[in-house]
Coordinates of C-alpha atoms and ligand atoms in Angstrom, one line a residue:
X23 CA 9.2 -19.8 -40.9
X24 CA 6.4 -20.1 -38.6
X25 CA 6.1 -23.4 -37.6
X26 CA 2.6 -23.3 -35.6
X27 CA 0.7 -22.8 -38.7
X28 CA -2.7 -24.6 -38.6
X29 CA -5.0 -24.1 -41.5
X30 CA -8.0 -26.3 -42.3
X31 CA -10.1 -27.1 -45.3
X32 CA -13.5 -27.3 -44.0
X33 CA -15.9 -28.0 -46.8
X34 CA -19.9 -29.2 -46.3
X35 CA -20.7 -32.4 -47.9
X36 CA -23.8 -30.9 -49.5
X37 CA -22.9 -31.0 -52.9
X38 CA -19.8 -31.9 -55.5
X39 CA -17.0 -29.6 -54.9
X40 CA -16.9 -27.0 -57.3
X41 CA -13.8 -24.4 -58.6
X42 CA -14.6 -22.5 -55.7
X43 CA -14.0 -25.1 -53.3
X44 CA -11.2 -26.5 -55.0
X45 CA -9.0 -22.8 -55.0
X46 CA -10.0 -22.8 -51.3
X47 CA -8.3 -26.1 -50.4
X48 CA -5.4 -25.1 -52.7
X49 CA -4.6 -21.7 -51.0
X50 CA -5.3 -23.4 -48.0
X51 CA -2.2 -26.7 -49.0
X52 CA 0.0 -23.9 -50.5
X53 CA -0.1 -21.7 -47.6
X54 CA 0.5 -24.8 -45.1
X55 CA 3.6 -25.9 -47.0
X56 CA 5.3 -22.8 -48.1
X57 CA 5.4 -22.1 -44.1
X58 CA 6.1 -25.6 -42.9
X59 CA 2.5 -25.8 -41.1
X60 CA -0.4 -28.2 -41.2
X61 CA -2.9 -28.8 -43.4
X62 CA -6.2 -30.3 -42.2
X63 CA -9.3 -31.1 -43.8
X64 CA -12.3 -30.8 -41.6
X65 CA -16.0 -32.2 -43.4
X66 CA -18.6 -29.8 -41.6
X67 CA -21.3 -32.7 -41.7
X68 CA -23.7 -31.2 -40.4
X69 CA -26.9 -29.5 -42.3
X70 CA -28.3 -33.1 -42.3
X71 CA -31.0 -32.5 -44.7
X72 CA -28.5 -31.2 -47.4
X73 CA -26.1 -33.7 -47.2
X74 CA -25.3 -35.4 -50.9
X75 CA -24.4 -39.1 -51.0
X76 CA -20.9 -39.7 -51.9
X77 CA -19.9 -35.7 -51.1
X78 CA -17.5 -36.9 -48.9
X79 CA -15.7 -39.3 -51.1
X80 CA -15.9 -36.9 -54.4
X81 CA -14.2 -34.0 -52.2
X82 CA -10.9 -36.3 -50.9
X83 CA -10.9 -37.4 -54.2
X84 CA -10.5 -34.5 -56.5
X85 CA -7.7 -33.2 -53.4
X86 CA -6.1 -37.1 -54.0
X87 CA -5.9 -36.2 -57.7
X88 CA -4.5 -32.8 -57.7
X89 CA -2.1 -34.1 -54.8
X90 CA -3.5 -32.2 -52.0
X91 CA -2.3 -33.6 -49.6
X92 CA -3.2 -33.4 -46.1
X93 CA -2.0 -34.0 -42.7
X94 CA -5.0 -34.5 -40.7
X95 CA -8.3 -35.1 -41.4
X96 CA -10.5 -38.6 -42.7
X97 CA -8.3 -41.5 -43.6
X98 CA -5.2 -39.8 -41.9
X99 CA -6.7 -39.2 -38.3
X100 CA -4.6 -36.6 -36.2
X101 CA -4.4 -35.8 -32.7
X102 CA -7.6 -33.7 -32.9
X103 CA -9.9 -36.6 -34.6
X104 CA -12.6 -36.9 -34.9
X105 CA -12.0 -34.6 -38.2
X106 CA -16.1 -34.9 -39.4
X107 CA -18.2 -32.8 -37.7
X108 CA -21.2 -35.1 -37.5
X109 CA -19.1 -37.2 -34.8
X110 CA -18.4 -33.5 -32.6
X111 CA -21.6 -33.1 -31.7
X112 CA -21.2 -33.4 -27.9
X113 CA -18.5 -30.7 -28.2
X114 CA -21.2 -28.6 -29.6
X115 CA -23.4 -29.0 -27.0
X116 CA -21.4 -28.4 -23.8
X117 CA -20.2 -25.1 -25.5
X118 CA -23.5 -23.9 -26.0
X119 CA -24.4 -25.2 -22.6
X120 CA -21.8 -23.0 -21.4
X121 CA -23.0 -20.2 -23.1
X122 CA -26.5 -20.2 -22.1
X123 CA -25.3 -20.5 -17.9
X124 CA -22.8 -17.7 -18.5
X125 CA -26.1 -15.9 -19.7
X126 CA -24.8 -15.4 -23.5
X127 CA -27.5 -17.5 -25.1
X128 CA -31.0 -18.8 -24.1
X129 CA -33.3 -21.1 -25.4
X130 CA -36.2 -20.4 -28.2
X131 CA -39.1 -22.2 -28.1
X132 CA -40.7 -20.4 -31.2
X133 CA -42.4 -22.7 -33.6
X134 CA -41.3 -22.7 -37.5
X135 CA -44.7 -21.2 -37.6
X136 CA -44.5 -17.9 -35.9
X137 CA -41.3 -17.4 -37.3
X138 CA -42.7 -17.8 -41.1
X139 CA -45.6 -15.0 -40.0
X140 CA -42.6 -12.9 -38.2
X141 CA -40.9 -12.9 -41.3
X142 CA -43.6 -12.2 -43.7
X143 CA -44.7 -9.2 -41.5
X144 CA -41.0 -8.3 -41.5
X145 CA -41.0 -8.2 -45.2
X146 CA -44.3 -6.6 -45.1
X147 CA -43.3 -3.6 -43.2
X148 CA -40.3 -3.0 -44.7
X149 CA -38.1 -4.1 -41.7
X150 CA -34.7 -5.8 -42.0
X151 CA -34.9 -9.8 -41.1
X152 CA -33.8 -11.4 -38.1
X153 CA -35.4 -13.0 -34.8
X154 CA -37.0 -10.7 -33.2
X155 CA -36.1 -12.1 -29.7
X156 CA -39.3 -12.8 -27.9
X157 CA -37.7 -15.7 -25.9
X158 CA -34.7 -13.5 -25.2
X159 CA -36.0 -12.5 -21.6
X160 CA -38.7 -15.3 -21.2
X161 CA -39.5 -15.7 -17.0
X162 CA -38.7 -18.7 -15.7
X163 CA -42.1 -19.7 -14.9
X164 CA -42.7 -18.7 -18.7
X165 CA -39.7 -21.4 -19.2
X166 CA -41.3 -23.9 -17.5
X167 CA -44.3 -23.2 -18.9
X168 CA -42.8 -24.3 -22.6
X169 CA -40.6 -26.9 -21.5
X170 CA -44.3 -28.7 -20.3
X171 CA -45.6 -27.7 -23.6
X172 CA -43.2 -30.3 -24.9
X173 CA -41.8 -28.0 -27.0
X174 CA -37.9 -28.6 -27.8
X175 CA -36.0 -25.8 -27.9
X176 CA -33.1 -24.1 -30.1
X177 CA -30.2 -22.4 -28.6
X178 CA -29.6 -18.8 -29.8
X179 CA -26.9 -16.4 -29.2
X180 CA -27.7 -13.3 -27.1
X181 CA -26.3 -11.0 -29.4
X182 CA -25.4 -7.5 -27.8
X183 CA -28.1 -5.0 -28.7
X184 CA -25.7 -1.7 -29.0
X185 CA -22.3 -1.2 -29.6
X186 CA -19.8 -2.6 -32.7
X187 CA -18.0 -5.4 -33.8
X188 CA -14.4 -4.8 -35.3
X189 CA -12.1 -7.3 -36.4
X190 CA -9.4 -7.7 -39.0
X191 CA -9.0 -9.3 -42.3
X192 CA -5.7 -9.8 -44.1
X193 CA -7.1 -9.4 -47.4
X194 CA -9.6 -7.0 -46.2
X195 CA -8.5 -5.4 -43.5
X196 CA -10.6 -3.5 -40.7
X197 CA -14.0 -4.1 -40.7
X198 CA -16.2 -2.0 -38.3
X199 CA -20.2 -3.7 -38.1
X200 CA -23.0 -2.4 -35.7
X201 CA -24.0 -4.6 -33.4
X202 CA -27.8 -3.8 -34.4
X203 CA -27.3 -5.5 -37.6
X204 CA -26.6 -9.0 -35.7
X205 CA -29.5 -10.7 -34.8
X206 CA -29.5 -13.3 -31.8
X207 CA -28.8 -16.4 -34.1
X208 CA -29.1 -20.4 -34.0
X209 CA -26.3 -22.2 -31.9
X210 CA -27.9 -25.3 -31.5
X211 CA -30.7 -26.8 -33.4
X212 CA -33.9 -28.8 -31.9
X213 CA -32.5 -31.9 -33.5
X214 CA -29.2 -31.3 -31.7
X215 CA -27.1 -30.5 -34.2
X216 CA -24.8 -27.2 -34.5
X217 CA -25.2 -24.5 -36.9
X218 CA -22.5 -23.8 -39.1
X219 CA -21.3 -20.6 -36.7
X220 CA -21.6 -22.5 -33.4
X221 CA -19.9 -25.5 -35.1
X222 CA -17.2 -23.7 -37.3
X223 CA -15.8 -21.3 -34.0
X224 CA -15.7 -24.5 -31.5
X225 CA -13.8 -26.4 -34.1
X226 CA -11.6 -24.0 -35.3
X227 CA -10.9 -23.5 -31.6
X228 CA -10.3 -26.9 -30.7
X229 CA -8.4 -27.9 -33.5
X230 CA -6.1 -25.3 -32.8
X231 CA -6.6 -23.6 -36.2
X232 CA -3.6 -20.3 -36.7
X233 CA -5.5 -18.8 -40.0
X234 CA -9.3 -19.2 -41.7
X235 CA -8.5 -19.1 -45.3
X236 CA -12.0 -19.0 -46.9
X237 CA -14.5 -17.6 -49.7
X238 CA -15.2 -13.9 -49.4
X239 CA -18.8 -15.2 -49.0
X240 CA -18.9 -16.3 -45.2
X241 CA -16.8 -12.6 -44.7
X242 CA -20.3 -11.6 -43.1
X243 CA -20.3 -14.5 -40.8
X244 CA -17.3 -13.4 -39.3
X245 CA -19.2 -10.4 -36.8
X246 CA -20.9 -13.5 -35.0
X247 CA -17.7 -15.7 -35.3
X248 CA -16.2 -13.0 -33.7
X249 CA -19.0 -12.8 -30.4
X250 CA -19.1 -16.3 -30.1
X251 CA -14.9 -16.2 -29.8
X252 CA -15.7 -13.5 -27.3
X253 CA -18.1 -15.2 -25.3
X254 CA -16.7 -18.5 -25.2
X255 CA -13.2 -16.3 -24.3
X256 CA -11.0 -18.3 -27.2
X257 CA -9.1 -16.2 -29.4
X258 CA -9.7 -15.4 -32.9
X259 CA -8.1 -17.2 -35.6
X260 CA -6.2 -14.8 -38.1
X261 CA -8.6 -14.4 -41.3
X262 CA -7.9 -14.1 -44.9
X263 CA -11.4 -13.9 -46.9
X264 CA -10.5 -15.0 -50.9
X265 CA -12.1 -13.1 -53.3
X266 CA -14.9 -14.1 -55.1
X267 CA -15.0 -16.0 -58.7
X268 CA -16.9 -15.1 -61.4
X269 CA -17.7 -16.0 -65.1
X270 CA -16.3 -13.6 -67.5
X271 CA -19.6 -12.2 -68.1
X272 CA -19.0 -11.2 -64.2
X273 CA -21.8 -13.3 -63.0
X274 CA -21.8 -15.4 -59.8
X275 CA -19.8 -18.4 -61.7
X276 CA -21.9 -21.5 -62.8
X277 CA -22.4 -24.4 -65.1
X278 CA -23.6 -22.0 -67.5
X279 CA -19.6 -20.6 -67.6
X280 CA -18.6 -24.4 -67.8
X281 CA -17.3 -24.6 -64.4
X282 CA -18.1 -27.9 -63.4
X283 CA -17.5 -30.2 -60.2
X284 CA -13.7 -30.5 -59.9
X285 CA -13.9 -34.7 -61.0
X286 CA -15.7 -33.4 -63.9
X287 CA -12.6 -32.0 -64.9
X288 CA -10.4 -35.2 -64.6
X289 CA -12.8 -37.6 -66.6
X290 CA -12.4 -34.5 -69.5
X291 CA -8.9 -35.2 -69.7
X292 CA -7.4 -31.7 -68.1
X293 CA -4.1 -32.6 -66.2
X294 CA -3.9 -32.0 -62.5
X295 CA -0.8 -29.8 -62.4
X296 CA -2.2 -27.3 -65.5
X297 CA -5.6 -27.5 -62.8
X298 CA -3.5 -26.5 -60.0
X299 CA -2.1 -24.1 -61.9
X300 CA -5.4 -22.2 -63.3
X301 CA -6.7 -22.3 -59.6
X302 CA -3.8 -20.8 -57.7
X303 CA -4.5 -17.8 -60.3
X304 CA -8.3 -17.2 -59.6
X305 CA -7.4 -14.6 -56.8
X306 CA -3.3 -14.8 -56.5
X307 CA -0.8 -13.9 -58.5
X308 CA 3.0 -13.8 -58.7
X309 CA 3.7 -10.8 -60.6
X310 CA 0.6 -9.7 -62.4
X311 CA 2.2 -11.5 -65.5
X312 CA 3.7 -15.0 -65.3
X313 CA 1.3 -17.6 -65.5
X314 CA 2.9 -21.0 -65.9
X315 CA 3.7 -21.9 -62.2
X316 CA 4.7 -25.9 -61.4
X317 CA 3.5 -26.8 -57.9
X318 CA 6.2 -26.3 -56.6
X319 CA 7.1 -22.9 -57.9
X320 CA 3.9 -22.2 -56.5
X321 CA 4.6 -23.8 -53.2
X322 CA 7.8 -21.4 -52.9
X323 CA 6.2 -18.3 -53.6
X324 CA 3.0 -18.1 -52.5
X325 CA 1.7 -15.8 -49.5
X326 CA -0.7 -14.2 -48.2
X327 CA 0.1 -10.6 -49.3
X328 CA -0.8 -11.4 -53.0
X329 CA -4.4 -12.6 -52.9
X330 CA -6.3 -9.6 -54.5
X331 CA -9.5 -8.6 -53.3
X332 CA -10.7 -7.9 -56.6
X333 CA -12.9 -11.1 -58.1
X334 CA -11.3 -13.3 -60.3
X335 CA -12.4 -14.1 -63.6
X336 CA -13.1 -18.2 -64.1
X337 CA -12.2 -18.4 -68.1
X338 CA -12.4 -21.8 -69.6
X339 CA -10.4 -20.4 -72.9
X340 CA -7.0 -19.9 -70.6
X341 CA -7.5 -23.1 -68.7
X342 CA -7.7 -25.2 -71.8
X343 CA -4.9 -23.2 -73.0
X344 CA -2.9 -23.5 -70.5
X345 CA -3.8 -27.4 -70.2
X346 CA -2.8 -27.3 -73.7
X347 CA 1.0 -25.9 -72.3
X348 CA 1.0 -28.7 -70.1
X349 CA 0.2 -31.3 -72.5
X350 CA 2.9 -30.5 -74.7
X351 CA 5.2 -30.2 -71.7
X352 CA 4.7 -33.8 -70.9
X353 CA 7.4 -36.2 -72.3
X354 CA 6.3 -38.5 -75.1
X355 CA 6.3 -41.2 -72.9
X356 CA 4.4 -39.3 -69.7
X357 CA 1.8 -38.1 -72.7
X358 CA 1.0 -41.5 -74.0
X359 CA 0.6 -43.0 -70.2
X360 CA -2.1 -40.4 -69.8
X361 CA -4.2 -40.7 -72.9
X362 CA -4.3 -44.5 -73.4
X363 CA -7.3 -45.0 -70.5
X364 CA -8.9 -42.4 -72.6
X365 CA -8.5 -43.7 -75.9
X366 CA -8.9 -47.2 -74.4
X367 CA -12.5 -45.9 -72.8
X368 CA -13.7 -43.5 -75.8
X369 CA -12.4 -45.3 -78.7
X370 CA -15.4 -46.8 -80.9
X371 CA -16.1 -51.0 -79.7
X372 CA -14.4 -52.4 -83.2
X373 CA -10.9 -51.2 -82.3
X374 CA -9.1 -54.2 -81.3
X375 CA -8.2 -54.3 -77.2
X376 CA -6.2 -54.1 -75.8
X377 CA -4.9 -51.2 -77.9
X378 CA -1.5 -51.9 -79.8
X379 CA 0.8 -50.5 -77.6
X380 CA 3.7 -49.7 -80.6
X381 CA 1.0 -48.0 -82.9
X382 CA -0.4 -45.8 -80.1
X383 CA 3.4 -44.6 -79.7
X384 CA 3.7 -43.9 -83.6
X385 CA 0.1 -42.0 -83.5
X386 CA 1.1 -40.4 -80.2
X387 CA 3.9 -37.5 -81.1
X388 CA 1.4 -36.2 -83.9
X389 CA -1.5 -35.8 -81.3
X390 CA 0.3 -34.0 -78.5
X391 CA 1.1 -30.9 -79.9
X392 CA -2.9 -30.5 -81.0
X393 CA -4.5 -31.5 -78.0
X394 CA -5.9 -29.4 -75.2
X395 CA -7.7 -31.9 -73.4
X396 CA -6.8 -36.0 -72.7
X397 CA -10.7 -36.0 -74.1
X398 CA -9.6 -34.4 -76.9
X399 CA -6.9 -37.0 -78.0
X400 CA -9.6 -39.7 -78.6
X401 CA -11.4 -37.1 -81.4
X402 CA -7.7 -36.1 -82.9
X403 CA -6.4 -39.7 -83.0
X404 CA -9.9 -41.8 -84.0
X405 CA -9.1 -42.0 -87.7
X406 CA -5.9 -43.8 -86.6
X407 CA -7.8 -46.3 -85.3
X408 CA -11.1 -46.8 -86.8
X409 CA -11.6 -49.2 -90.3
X410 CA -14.1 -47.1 -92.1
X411 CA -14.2 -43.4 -92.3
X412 CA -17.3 -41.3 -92.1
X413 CA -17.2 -38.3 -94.3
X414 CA -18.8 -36.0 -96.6
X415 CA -17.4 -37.4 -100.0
X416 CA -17.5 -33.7 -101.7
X417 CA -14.8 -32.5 -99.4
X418 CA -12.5 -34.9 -101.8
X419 CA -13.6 -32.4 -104.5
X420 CA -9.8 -30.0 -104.2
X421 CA -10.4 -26.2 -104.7
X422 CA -11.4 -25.3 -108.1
X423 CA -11.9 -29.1 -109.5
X424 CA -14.3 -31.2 -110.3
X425 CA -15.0 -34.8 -109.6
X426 CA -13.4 -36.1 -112.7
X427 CA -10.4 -34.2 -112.0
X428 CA -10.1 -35.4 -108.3
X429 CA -11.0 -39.5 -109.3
X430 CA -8.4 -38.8 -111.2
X431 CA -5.4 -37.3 -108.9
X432 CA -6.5 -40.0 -106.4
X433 CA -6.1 -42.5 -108.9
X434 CA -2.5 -41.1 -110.0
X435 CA -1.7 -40.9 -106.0
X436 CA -2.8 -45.0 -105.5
X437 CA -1.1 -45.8 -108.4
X438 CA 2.3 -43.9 -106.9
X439 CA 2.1 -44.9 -103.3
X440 CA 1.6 -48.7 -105.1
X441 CA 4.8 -48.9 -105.7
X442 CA 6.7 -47.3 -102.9
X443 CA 8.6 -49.4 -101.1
X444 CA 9.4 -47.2 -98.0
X445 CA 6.8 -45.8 -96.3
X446 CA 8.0 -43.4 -94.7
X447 CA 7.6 -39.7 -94.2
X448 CA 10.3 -38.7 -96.9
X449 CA 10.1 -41.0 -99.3
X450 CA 6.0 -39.8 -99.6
X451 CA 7.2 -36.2 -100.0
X452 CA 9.4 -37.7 -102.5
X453 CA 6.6 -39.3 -105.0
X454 CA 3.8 -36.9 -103.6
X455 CA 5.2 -33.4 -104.5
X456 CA 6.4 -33.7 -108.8
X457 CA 3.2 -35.8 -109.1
X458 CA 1.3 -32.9 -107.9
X459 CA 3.5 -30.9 -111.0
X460 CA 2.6 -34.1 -113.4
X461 CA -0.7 -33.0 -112.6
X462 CA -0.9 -29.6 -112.8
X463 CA -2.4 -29.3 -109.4
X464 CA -0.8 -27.2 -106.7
X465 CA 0.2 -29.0 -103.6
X466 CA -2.3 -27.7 -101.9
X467 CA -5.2 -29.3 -104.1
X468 CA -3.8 -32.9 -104.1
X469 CA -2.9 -32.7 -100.6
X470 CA -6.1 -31.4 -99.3
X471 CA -7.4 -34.1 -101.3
X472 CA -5.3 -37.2 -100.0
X473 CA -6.0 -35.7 -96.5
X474 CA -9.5 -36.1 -96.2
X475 CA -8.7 -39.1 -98.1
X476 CA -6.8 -41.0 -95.7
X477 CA -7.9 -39.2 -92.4
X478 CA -11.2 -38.2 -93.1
X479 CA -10.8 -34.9 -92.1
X480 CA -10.3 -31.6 -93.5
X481 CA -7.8 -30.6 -90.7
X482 CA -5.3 -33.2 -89.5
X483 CA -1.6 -33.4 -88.5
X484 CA 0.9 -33.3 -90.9
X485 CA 0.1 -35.1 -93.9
X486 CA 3.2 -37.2 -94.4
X487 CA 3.8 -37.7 -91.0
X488 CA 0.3 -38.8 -90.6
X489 CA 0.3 -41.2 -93.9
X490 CA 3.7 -42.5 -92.7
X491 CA 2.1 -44.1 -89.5
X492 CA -1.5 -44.9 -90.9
X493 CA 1.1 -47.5 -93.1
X494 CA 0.9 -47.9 -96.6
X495 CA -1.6 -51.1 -97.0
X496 CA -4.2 -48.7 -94.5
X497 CA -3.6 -45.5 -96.9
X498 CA -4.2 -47.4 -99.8
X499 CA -7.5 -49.3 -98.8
X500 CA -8.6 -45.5 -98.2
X501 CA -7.5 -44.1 -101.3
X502 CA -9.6 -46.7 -102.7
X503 CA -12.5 -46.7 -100.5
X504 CA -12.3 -42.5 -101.1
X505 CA -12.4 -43.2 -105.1
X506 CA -15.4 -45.3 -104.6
X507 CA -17.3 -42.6 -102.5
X508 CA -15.8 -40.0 -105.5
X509 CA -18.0 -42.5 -107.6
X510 CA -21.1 -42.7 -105.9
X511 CA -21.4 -38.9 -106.4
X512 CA -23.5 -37.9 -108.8
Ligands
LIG627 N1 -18.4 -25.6 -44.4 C1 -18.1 -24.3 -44.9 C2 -18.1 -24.4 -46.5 O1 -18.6 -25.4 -46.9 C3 -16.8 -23.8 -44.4 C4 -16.6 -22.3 -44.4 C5 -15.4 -22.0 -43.6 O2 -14.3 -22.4 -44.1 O3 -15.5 -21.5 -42.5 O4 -17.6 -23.6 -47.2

């Protein structure tokens, strides 16, 4: 094992971290510990203007609550703190300091202006975009003759004018670029702040970072990374570029795909391990078939050698299928712990809290094996709870019956479950099936009907089970309280 492995989740706080972000940090934590190396979360602070109140918090969070982990960074500190870029800056400076001396960058003094009407005449004539250097060789009276303008200057990189740029990716391996197509970018902004590039390569430096696990986007970053590593003579981190992730209709993924920010998916009840799960998937595989992989499992055989360059496919169908596996994984016990802050939040106001804790563990079991979501119990298991039911009184109409018929199996049903002294799941199956013979009626019909009777729904778990832990006094109120819909019909 390689024990100087340094890898570093390095997201912007300029928004809530999405899927993308999320499978970047994972890759990152499950790389880190399958090798015994160190995991460190870096917040690249900063594009000032973009920066999204509570970003910061949101991001440590969703790692917190998929157990992330991480060994330096905010809150932990390290021996390369500080870990947000925004307190760095003086780093930033010196190193382009040191570039513009050694002659590898100079200063810009062109207004926003000029470089709007460069770039609309760019566009006019058809030419590809990019500074087109006219501080690159400025005089030094010419110099002096800005700096007394009062002008503040950028810092951009003098990037070589012939030539290529080769490095290696290992996803993507070689990667040849002409220099031409690199034009002499921002280091250092006139408010003092880094660019990302400038920022990112000093840090990555400093901090010692072994690998750059990232997003296939920023692979066309890499060219300049890789001058600026030149120029400032520190040596290139290995890279490995992920692929991209898109919406099965093979769009860039969105909200429109029902990818949401990663906390989304905690307050909609999907578990944290079936998340982990679905992520380490979206570019990695074990064997092109298994797909139910604990943490740990993952932790044990993940490398680098089976991240696929071809773009994964986000699909919220196998994530709530799989969330469903991990539901039903969960001990009765473990499943109940989980769903009573979401029954306790979503349940209607008139349900008695705090919740009884012995009926939630009747109503439980029969919810587990349904549910896909935590959100998803509160829907399943709300009949359990509520006093009155909201339904259409026609669906108590059975196949092929009419209303007489149906007041009239109810009535027989209340009349049988009357006198039933145990309540239980047998003893209903007992009295429930010959009465549906007494009646003529196939199972079906009278069940259907005592279903939507006592649960208000058309679908439910297991009818016995379910009339078993409603209780006997709460089935018959609804028997009645269903004959006196079947009544108000006309
Ligand atoms: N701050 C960049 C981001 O938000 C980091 C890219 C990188 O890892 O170099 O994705």
């Amino acid at each position: 094992m390689n024990q100087s492995v340094r890898v570093r989740f390095a997201p912007s706080p300029t928004g809530f971290p999405h899927v993308g972000n999320i499978r970047t940090a994972l890759f990152n934590w499950l790389f880190a510990r399958r090798t015994g190396g160190t995991f460190i979360v870096r917040i690249e602070d900063t594009d000032v203007a973009r920066k999204v109140e509570g970003g910061v918090e949101a991001i440590l969070d969703g790692l917190r609550w998929l157990e992330l982990d991480w060994d330096e960074g905010p809150e932990v500190g390290g021996n390369y703190a500080p870990y947000f870029q925004s307190q760095r800056l003086e780093l930033y400076r010196e190193a382009a300091q040191r570039l513009v001396s050694q002659g590898d960058a100079y200063y810009c003094y062109c207004s926003p202006q000029r470089l709007e009407e460069m770039r609309a005449e760019q566009v006019k004539r058809k030419k590809p975009p990019g500074y087109d250097r006219q501080c690159r060789d400025l005089s030094i009276a010419e110099r002096s003759q800005k700096e007394t303008e009062g002008i503040t200057p950028v810092v951009r990189f003098k990037a070589p004018l012939e030539g290529q740029t080769s490095f290696n990716d290992l996803i993507w391996g070689e990667v040849v670029v002409e220099n031409s197509t690199i034009d002499d970018f921002i280091l250092l902004k006139s408010d003092g702040y880094p660019t990302y590039h400038l920022a990112n390569v000093v840090d990555d430096h400093s901090m010692a970072i072994s690998h750059v696990l990232r997003a296939e986007e920023w692979l066309p970053s890499v060219p300049r990374h890789k001058l600026l590593y030149q120029a400032l003579g520190y040596e290139m981190p290995q890279l490995a570029h992920l692929p991209m992730i898109l919406g099965p209709d093979r769009a860039k993924l969105s909200k429109r795909h029902g990818a949401v920010s990663i906390n989304e998916y905690q307050v909609q009840g999907y578990l944290p391990e079936a998340m982990v799960n679905f992520l380490a998937l979206l570019g990695w595989s074990l064997d092109d078939k298994t797909e139910i992989l604990s943490q740990q499992e993952l932790v044990k055989n993940f490398s680098l050698e089976r991240i696929s360059r071809t773009a994964a496919i986000f699909n919220t169908d196998k994530l709530n299928w799989m969330n469903g596996v991990y539901i039903r994984s969960l001990s009765p016990e473990d499943f109940e712990q989980r769903s009573l802050p979401f029954l306790d939040k979503e349940l209607p106001p008139e349900v008695k809290r705090p919740l009884s804790i012995d009926y939630v563990r009747q109503v439980m079991p029969l919810i587990q094996e349904r549910a896909r979501t935590l959100a998803e119990v509160t829907e399943l298991a709300q009949f359990f709870f509520v006093t009155e039911l909201d339904y259409d009184a026609n669906w108590l109409i059975g196949k092929d019956m009419s209303r007489e018929s149906a007041t009239k199996a109810l009535e027989a049903g209340q009349q049988k479950l009357s006198q039933l002294k145990v309540f239980h799941e047998a003893s209903l199956e007992n009295v429930l099936r010959p009465l549906a013979e007494e009646l003529g009626l196939k199972t079906g019909q009278l069940f259907g009907m005592l279903r939507v009777a006592v649960t208000g729904r058309t679908a439910a778990p297991p009818l016995f089970q379910t009339m078993a832990v409603l209780g006997k006094e709460r089935c018959l109120s609804r028997i009645k309280a269903a004959l006196a819909k079947l009544h108000e019909l006309s």
